[in-house]
mmCIF file with all atom_site columns, C-alpha atoms in Angstrom:
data_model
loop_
_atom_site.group_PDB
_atom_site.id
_atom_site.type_symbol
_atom_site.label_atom_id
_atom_site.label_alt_id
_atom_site.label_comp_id
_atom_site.label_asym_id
_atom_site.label_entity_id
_atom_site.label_seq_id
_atom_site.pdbx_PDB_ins_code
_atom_site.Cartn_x
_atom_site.Cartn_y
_atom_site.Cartn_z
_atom_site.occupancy
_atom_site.B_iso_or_equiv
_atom_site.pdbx_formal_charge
_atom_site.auth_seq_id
_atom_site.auth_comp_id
_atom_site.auth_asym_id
_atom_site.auth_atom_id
_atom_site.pdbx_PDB_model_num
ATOM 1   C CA . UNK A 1 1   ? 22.239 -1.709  -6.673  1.00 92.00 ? 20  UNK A CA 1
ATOM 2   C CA . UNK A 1 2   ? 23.385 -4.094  -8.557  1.00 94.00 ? 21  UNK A CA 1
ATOM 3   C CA . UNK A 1 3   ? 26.940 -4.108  -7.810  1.00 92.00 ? 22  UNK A CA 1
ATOM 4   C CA . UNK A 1 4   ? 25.869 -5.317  -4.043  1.00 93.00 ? 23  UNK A CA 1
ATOM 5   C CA . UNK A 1 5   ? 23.823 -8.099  -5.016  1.00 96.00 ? 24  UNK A CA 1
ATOM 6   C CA . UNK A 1 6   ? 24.142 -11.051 -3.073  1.00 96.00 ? 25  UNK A CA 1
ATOM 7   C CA . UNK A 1 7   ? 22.404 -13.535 -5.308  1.00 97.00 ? 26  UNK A CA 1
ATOM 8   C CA . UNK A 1 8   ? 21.034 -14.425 -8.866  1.00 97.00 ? 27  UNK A CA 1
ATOM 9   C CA . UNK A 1 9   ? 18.320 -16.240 -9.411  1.00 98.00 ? 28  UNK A CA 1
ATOM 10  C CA . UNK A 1 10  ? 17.975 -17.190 -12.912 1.00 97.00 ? 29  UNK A CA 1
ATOM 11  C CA . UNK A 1 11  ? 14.501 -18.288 -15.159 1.00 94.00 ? 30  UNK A CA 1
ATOM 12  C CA . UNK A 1 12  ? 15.295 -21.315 -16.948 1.00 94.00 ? 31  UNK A CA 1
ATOM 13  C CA . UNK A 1 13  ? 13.660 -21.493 -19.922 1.00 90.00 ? 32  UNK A CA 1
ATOM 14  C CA . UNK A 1 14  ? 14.242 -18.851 -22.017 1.00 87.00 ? 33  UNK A CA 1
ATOM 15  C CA . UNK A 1 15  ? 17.015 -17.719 -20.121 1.00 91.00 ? 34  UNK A CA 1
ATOM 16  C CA . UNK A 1 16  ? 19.215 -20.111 -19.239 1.00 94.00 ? 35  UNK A CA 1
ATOM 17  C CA . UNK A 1 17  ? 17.843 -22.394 -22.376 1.00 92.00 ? 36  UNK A CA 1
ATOM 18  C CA . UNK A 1 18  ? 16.515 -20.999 -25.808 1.00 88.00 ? 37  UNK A CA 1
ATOM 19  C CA . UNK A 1 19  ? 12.898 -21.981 -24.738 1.00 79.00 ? 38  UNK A CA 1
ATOM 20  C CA . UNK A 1 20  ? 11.813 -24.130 -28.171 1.00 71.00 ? 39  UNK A CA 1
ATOM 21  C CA . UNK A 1 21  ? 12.055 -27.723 -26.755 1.00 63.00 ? 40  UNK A CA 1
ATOM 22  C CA . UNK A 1 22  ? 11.584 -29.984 -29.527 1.00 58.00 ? 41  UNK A CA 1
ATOM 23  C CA . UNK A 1 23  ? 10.670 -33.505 -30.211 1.00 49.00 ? 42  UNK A CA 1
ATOM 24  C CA . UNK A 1 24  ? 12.734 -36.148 -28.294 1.00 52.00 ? 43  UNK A CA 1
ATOM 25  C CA . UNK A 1 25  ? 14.947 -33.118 -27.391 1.00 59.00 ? 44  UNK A CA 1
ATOM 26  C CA . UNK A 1 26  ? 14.848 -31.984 -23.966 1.00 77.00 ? 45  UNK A CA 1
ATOM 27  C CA . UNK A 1 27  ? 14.818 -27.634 -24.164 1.00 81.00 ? 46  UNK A CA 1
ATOM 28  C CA . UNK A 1 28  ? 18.418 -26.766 -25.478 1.00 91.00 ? 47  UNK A CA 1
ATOM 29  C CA . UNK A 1 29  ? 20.886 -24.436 -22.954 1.00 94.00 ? 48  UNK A CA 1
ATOM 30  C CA . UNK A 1 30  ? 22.074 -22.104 -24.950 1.00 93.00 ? 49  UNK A CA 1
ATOM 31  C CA . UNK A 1 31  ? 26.013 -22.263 -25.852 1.00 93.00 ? 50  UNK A CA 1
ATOM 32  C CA . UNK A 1 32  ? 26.884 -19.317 -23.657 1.00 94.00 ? 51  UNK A CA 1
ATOM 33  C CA . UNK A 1 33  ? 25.189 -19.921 -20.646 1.00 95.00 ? 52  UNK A CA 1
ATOM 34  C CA . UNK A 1 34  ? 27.610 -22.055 -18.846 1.00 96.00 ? 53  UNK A CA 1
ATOM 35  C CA . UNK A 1 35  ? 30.485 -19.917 -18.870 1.00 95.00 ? 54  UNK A CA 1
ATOM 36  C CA . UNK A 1 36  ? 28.247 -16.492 -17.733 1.00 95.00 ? 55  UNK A CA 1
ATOM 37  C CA . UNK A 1 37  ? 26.989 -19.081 -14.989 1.00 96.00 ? 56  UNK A CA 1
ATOM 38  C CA . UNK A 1 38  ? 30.857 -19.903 -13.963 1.00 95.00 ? 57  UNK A CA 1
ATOM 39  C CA . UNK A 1 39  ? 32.016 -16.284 -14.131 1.00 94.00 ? 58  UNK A CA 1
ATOM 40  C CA . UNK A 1 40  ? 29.012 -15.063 -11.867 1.00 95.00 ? 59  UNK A CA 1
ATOM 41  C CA . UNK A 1 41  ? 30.203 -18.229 -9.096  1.00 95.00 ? 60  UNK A CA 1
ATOM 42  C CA . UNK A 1 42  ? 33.489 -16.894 -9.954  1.00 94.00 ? 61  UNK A CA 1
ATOM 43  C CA . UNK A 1 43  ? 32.654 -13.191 -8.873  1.00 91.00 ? 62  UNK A CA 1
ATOM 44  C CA . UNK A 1 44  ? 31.299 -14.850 -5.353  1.00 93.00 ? 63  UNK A CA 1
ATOM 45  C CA . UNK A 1 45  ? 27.586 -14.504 -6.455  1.00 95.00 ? 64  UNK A CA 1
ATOM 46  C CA . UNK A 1 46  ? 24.940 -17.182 -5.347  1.00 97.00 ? 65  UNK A CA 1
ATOM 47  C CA . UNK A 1 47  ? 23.365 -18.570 -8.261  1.00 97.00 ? 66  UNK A CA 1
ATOM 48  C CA . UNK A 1 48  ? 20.080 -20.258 -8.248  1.00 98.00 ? 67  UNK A CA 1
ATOM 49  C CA . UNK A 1 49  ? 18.054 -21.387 -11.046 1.00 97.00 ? 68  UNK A CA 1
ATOM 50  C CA . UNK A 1 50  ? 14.031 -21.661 -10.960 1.00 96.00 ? 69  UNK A CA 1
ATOM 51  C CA . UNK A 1 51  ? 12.004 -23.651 -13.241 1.00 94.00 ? 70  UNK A CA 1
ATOM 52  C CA . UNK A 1 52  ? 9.086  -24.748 -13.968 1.00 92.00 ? 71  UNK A CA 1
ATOM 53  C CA . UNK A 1 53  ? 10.009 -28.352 -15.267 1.00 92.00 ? 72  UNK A CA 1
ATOM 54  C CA . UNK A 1 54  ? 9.250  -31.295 -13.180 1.00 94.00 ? 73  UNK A CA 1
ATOM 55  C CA . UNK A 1 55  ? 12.196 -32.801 -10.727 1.00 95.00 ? 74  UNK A CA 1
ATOM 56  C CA . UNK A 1 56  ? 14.306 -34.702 -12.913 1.00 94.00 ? 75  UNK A CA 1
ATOM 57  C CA . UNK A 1 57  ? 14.543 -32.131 -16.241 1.00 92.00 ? 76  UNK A CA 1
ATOM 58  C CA . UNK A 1 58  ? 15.549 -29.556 -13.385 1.00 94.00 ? 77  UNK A CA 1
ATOM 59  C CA . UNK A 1 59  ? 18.288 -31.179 -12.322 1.00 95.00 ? 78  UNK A CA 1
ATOM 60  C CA . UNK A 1 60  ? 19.624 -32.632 -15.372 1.00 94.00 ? 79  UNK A CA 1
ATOM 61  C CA . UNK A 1 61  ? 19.883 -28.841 -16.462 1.00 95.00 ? 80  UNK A CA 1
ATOM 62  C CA . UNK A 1 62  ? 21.193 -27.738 -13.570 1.00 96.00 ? 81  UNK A CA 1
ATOM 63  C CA . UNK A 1 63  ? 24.187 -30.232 -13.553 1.00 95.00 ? 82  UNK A CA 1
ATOM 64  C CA . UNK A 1 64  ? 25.071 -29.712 -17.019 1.00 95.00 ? 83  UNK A CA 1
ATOM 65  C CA . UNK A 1 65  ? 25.318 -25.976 -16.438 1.00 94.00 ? 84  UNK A CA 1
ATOM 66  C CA . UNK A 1 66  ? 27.101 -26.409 -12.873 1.00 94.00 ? 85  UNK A CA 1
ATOM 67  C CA . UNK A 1 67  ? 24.479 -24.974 -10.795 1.00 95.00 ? 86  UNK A CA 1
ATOM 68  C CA . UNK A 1 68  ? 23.923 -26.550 -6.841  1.00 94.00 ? 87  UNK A CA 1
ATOM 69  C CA . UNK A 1 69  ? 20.707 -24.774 -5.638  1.00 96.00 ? 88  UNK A CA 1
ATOM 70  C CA . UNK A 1 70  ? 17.674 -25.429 -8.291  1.00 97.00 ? 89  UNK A CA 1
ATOM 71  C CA . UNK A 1 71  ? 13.964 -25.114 -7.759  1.00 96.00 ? 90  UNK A CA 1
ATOM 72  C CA . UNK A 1 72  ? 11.624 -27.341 -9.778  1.00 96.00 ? 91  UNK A CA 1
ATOM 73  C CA . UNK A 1 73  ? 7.916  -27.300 -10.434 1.00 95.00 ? 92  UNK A CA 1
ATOM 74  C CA . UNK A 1 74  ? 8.108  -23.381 -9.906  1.00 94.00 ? 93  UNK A CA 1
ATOM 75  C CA . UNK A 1 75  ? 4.547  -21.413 -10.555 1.00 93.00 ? 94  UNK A CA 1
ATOM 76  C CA . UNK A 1 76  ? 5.245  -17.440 -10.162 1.00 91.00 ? 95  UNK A CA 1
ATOM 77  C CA . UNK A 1 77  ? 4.064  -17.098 -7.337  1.00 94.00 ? 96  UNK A CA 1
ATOM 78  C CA . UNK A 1 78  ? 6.737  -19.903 -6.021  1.00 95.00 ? 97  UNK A CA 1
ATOM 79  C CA . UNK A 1 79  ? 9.518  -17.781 -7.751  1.00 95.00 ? 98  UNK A CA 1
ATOM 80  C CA . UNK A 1 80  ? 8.352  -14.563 -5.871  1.00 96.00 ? 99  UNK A CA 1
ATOM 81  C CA . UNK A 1 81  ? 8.164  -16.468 -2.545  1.00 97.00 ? 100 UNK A CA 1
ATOM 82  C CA . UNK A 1 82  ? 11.927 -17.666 -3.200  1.00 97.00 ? 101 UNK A CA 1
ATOM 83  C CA . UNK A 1 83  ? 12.882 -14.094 -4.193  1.00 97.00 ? 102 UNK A CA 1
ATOM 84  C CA . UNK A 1 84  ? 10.837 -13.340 -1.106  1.00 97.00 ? 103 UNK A CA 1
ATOM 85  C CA . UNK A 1 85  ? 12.525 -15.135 1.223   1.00 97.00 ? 104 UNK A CA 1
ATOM 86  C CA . UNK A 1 86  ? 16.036 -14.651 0.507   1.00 98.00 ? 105 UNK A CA 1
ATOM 87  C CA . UNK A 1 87  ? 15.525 -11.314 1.013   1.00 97.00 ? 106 UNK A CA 1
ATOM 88  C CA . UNK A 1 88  ? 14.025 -12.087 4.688   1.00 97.00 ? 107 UNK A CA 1
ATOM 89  C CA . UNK A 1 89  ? 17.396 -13.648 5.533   1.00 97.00 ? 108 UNK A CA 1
ATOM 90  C CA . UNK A 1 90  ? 19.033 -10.387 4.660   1.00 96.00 ? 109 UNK A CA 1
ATOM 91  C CA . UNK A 1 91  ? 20.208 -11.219 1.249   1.00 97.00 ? 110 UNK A CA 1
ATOM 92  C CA . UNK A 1 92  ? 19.967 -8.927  -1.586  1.00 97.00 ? 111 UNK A CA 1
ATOM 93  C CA . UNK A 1 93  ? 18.504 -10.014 -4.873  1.00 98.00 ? 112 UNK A CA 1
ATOM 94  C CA . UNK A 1 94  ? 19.185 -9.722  -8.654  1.00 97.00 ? 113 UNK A CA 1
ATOM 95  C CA . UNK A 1 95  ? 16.448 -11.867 -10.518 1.00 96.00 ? 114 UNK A CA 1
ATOM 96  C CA . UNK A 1 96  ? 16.769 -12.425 -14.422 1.00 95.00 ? 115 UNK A CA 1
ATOM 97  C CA . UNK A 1 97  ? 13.540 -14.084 -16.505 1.00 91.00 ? 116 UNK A CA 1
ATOM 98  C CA . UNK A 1 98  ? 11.848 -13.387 -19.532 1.00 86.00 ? 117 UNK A CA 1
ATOM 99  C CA . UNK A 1 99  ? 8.049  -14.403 -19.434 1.00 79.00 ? 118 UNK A CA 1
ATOM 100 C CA . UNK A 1 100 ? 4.954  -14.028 -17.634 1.00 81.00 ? 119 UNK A CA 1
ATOM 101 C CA . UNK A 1 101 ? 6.116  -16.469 -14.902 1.00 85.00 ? 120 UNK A CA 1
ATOM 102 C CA . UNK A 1 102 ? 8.543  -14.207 -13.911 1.00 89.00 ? 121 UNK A CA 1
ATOM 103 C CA . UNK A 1 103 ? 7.122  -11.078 -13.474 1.00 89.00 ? 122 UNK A CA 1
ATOM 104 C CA . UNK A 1 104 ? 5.850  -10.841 -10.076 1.00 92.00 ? 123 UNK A CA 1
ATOM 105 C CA . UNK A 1 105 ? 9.745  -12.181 -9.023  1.00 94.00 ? 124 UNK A CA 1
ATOM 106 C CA . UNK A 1 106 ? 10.991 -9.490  -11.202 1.00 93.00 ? 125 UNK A CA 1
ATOM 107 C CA . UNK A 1 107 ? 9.045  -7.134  -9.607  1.00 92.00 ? 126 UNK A CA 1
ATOM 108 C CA . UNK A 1 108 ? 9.804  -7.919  -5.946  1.00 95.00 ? 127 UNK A CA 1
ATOM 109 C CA . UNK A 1 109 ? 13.864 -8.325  -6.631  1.00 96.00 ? 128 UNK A CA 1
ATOM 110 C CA . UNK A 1 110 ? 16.266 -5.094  -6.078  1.00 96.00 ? 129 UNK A CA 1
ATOM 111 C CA . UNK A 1 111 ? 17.566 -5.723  -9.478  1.00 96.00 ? 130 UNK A CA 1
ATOM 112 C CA . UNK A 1 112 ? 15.117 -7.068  -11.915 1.00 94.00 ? 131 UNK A CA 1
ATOM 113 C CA . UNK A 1 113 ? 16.525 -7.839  -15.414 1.00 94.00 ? 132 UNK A CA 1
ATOM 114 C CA . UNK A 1 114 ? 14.221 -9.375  -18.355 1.00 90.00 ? 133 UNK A CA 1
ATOM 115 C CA . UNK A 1 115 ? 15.972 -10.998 -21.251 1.00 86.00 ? 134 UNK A CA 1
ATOM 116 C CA . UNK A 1 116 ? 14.988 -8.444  -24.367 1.00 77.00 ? 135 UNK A CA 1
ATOM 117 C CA . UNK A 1 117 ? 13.574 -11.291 -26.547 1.00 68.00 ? 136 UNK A CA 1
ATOM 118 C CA . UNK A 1 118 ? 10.790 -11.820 -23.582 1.00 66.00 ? 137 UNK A CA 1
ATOM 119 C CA . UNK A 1 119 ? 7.547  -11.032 -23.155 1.00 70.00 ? 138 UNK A CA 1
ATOM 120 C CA . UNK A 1 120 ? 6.186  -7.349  -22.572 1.00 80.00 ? 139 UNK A CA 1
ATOM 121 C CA . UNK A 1 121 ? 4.934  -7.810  -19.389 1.00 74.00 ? 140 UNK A CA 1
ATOM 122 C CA . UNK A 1 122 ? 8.718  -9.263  -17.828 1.00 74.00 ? 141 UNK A CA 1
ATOM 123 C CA . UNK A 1 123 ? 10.168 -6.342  -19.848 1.00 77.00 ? 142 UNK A CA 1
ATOM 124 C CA . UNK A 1 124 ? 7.946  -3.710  -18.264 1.00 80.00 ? 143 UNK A CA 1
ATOM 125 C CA . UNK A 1 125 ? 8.387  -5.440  -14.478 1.00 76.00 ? 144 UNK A CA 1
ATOM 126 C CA . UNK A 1 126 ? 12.269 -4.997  -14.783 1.00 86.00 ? 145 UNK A CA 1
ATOM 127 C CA . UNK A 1 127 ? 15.109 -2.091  -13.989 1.00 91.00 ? 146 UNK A CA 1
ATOM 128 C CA . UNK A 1 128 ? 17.697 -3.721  -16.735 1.00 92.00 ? 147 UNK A CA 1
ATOM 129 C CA . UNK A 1 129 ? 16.701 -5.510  -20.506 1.00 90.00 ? 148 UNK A CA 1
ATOM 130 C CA . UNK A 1 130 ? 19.790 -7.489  -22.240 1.00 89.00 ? 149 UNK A CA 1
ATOM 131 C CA . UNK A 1 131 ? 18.670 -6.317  -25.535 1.00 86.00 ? 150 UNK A CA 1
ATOM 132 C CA . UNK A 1 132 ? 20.650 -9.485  -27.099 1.00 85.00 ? 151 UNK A CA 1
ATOM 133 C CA . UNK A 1 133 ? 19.302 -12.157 -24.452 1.00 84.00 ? 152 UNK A CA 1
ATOM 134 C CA . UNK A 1 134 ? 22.446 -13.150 -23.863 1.00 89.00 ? 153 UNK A CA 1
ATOM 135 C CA . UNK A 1 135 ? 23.489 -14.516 -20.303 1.00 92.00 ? 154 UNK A CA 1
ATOM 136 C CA . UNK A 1 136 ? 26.758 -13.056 -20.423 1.00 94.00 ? 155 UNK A CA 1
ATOM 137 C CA . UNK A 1 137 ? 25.181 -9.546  -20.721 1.00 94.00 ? 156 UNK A CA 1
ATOM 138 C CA . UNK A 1 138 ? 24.856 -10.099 -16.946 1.00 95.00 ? 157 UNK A CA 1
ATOM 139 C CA . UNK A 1 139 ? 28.634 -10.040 -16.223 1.00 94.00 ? 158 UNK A CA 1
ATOM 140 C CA . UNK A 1 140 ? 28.852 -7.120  -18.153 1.00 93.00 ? 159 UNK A CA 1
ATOM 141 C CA . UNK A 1 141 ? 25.611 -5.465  -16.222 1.00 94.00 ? 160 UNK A CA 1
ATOM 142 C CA . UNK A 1 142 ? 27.784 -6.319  -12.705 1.00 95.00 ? 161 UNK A CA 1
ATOM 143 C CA . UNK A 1 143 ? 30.710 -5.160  -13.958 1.00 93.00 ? 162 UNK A CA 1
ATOM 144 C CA . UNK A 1 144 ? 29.248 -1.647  -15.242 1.00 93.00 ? 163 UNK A CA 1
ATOM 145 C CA . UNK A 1 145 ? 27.425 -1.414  -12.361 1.00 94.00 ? 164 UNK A CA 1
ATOM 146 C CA . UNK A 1 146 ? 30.883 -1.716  -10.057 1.00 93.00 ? 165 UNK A CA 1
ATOM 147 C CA . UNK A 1 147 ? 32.437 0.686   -12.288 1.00 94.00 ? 166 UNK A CA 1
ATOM 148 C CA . UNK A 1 148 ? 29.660 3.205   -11.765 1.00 94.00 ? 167 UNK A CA 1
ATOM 149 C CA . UNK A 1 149 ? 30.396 2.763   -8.207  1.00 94.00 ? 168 UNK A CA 1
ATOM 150 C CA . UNK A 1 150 ? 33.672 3.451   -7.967  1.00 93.00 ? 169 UNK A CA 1
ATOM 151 C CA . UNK A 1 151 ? 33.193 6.438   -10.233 1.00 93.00 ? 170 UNK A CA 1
ATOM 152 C CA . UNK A 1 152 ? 30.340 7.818   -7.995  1.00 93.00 ? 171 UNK A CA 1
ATOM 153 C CA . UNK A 1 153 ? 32.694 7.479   -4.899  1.00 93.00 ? 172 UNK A CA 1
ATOM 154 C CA . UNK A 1 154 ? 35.754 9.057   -6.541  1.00 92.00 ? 173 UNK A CA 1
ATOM 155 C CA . UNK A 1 155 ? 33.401 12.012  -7.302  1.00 90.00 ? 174 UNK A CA 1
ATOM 156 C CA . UNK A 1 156 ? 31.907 12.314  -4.127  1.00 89.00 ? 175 UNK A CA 1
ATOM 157 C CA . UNK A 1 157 ? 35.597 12.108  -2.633  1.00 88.00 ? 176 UNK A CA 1
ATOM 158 C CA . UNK A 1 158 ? 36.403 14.809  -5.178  1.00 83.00 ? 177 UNK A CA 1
ATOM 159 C CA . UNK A 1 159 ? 33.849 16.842  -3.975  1.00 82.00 ? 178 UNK A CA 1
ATOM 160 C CA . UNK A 1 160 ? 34.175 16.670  -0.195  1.00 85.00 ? 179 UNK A CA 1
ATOM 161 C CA . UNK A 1 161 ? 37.618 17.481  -1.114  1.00 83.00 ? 180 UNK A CA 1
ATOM 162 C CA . UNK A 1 162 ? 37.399 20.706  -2.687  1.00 79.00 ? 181 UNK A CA 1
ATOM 163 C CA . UNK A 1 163 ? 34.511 21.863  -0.444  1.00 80.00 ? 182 UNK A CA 1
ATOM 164 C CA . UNK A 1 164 ? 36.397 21.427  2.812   1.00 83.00 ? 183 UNK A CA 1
ATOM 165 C CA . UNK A 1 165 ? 39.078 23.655  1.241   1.00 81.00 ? 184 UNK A CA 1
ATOM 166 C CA . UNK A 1 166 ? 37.161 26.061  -0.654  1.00 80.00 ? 185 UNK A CA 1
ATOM 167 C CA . UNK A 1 167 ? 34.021 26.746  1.642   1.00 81.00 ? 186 UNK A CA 1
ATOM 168 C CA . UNK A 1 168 ? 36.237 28.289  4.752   1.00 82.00 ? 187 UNK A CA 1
ATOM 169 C CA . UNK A 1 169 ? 38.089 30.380  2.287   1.00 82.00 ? 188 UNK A CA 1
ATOM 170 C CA . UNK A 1 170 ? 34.853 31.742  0.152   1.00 79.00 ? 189 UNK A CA 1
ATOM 171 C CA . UNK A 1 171 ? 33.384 32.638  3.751   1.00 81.00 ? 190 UNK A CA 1
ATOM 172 C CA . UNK A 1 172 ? 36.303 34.707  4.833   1.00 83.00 ? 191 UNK A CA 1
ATOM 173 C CA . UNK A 1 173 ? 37.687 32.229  7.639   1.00 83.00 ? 192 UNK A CA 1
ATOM 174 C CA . UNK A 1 174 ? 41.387 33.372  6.496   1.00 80.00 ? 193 UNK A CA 1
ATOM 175 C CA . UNK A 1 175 ? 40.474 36.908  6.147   1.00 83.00 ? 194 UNK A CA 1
ATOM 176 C CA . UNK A 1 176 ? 41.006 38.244  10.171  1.00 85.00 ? 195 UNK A CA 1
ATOM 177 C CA . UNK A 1 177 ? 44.546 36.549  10.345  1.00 83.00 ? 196 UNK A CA 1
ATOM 178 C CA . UNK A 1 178 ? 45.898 35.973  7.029   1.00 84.00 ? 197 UNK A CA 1
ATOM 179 C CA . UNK A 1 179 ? 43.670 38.908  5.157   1.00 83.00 ? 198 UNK A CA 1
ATOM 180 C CA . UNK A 1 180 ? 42.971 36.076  2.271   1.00 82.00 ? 199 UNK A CA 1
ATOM 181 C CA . UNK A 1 181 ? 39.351 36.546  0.806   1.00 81.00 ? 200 UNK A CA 1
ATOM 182 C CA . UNK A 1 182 ? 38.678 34.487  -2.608  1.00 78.00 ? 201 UNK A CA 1
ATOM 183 C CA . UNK A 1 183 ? 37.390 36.582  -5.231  1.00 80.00 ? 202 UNK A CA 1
ATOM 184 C CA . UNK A 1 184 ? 33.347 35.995  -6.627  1.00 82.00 ? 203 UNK A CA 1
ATOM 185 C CA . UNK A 1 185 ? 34.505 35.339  -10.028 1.00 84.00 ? 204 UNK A CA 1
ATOM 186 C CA . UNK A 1 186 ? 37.913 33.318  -9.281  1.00 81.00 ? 205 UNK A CA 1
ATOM 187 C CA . UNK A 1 187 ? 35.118 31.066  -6.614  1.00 79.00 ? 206 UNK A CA 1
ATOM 188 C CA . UNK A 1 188 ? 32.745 31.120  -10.233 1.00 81.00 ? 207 UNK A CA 1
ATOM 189 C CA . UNK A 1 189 ? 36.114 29.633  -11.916 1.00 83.00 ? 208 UNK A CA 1
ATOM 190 C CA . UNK A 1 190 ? 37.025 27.104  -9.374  1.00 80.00 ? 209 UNK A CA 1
ATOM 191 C CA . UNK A 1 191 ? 33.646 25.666  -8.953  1.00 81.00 ? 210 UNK A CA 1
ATOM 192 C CA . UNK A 1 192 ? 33.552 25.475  -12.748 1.00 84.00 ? 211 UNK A CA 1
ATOM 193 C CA . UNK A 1 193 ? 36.734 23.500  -12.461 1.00 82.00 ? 212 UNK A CA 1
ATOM 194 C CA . UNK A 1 194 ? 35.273 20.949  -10.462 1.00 81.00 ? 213 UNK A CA 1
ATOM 195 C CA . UNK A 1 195 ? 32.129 20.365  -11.633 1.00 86.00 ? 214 UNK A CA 1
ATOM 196 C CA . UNK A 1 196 ? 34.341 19.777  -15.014 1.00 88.00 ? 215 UNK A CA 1
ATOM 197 C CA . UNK A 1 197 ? 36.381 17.433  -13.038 1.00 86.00 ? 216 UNK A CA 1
ATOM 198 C CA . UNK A 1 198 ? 33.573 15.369  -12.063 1.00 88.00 ? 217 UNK A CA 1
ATOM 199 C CA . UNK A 1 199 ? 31.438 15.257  -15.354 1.00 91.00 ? 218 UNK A CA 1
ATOM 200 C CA . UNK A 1 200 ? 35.149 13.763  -17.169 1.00 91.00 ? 219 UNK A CA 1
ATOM 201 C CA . UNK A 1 201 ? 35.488 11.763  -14.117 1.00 91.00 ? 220 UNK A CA 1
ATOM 202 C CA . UNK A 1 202 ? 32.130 9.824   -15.101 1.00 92.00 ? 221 UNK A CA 1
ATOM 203 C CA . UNK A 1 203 ? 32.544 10.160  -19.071 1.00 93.00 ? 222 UNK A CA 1
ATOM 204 C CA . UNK A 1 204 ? 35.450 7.619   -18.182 1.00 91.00 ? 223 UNK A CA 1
ATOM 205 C CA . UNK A 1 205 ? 32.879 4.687   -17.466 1.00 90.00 ? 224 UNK A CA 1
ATOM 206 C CA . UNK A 1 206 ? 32.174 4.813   -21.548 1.00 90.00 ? 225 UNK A CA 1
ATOM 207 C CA . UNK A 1 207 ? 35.652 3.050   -21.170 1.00 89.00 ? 226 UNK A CA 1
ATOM 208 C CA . UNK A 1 208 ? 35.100 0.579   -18.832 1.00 87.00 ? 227 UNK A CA 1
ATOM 209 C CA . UNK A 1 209 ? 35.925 -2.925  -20.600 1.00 86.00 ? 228 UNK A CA 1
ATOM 210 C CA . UNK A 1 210 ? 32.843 -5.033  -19.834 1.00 82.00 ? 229 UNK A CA 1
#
């Protein structure tokens, strides 16, 4: 699912930011997550970020990333209702968090990914864990998940294929005008063949550069 996921809504801290704000220090964004921000905008995804930070930290965090849509003051069950009703205008949802905060989001979003250095309960609520908590990890995450796609349609393709051929001729359709019947153990061969076809078909995706 998640290669047809209309938005992301991101967990600040922890996720976005390393979560240890310190003294006179506003909580620090960590170095990578402006550019996996830009290349999600980049793929066409909707990007919102959620937090729980009063008005004013939200949106100094949000500039300095590049993110539009924000959500300050969040409690969880503000982040579920967003989740909640993005879905209600038909959108489909990929939500990424890594505490307590976020678990019933996580649990409401098709795609629910916890950052791996979260807590247990965001881990257990979510399909996907980026076992290096690193933003970037969800580019990579899209584009496996398009690959798999692709690969799961070329094999299905693959398998209409060679059972609109095969099927007439294994039942004897060519038999009363062309006297062709296909053998038991050449059929055994052939379906051998493309059930071969279709396993190195998907071994391929352990190539895909993410």
């Amino acid at each position: 699912q998640a290669a047809t996921v209309d938005v992301i809504v991101l967990d600040k801290t922890g996720t976005i930011t390393e979560g240890n704000p310190k003294l006179n220090e506003k909580d620090r964004i960590k170095p990578e997550s402006p550019a996996a921000i830009q290349a999600l905008q980049k793929q066409g995804k909707r990007v919102i970020m959620l937090s729980g930070d009063k008005e004013e930290i939200a949106k100094k965090i949000a500039q300095e990333i590049g993110i539009k849509e924000y959500r300050s003051q969040c409690l969880p069950a503000d982040k579920e209702k967003v989740v909640r009703e993005l879905q209600e205008k038909g959108l489909k949802v990929m939500m990424v968090g890594d505490g307590v905060n976020d678990a019933p989001a996580l649990a409401r979003a098709e795609v629910s990914v916890a950052i791996g250095a979260g807590t247990d309960v965001a881990i257990e609520s979510a399909d996907v864990v980026l076992m290096k908590s690193n933003l970037q990890d969800v580019n990579k995450l899209l584009k496996l998940s398009q690959a798999t796609m692709q690969c799961i349609k070329q094999n299905l393709w693959w398998a209409f294929f060679y059972n609109i051929i095969c099927i007439p001729v294994a039942a004897g359709c060519l038999y009363p005008h062309f006297g062709i019947l296909l053998n038991p153990m050449l059929g055994a061969a052939t379906m051998s063949c493309s059930s071969l076809s279709v396993v190195t078909n998907a071994l391929r995706l352990r190539n895909t550069k993410l």
